[in-house]
Amino acid sequence: MKRRDLATQYFPDRKPREAVRSLLGWIKKCPDLVSALDELGMPYRKMRELSVKQVRLIKEYLGDP
């Protein structure tokens, strides 16, 4: 899933770029989520495409959009 698509699900009222920034901000505020994402060994900060595991973790910690 594209990071932009996931971000706009969480922030439908914002432009895609703003939604991505907001989503990354939420992720940064959740240290347990950051740790879980880092354990996967895939750099979520720089990638445009998120893996299924990354999306699952984000939804697990932040809740469904």
Short mmCIF file of C-alpha atoms in Angstrom, two decimals:
data_model
loop_
_atom_site.label_atom_id
_atom_site.label_comp_id
_atom_site.label_asym_id
_atom_site.label_seq_id
_atom_site.Cartn_x
_atom_site.Cartn_y
_atom_site.Cartn_z
CA MET A 1 0.00 0.00 0.00
CA LYS A 2 1.26 3.45 -0.76
CA ARG A 3 2.11 5.49 2.29
CA ARG A 4 0.10 8.38 0.83
CA ASP A 5 -3.01 6.19 0.53
CA LEU A 6 -2.80 5.06 4.14
CA ALA A 7 -2.19 8.62 5.33
CA THR A 8 -5.22 9.96 3.47
CA GLN A 9 -7.33 7.26 5.12
CA TYR A 10 -6.32 8.63 8.51
CA PHE A 11 -6.53 12.28 7.42
CA PRO A 12 -9.11 12.51 4.60
CA ASP A 13 -9.55 16.26 5.01
CA ARG A 14 -5.88 17.04 4.28
CA LYS A 15 -3.85 17.14 1.11
CA PRO A 16 -1.79 13.97 0.55
CA ARG A 17 1.53 15.58 1.47
CA GLU A 18 0.06 17.02 4.68
CA ALA A 19 -1.58 13.70 5.49
CA VAL A 20 1.75 11.87 5.16
CA ARG A 21 3.45 14.38 7.45
CA SER A 22 0.68 14.01 10.00
CA LEU A 23 0.83 10.22 9.88
CA LEU A 24 4.61 10.24 10.35
CA GLY A 25 4.11 12.61 13.28
CA TRP A 26 1.67 10.19 14.90
CA ILE A 27 4.09 7.33 14.37
CA LYS A 28 6.94 9.30 15.97
CA LYS A 29 4.77 9.96 19.04
CA CYS A 30 4.32 6.21 19.57
CA PRO A 31 7.73 4.78 20.56
CA ASP A 32 6.41 1.22 20.72
CA LEU A 33 5.23 1.48 17.12
CA VAL A 34 8.57 2.96 16.02
CA SER A 35 10.37 0.05 17.69
CA ALA A 36 8.08 -2.52 16.08
CA LEU A 37 8.56 -0.96 12.65
CA ASP A 38 12.34 -0.77 13.11
CA GLU A 39 12.40 -4.47 14.02
CA LEU A 40 11.02 -5.29 10.57
CA GLY A 41 14.22 -3.85 9.08
CA MET A 42 12.38 -1.87 6.41
CA PRO A 43 12.82 1.92 6.44
CA TYR A 44 9.22 3.16 6.67
CA ARG A 45 10.31 6.83 6.77
CA LYS A 46 11.78 6.89 3.28
CA MET A 47 9.70 4.30 1.45
CA ARG A 48 6.66 5.26 -0.57
CA GLU A 49 5.30 1.72 -0.47
CA LEU A 50 4.52 0.12 2.87
CA SER A 51 4.54 -3.64 3.28
CA VAL A 52 1.52 -5.51 4.53
CA LYS A 53 3.32 -6.06 7.85
CA GLN A 54 4.04 -2.35 8.23
CA VAL A 55 0.43 -1.40 7.51
CA ARG A 56 -0.79 -4.05 9.95
CA LEU A 57 1.48 -2.70 12.71
CA ILE A 58 0.44 0.90 12.09
CA LYS A 59 -3.24 -0.03 12.28
CA GLU A 60 -2.64 -2.15 15.36
CA TYR A 61 -1.00 0.70 17.28
CA LEU A 62 -2.95 3.67 15.87
CA GLY A 63 -6.27 1.95 15.33
CA ASP A 64 -8.23 1.65 12.10
CA PRO A 65 -8.58 4.84 10.08
#
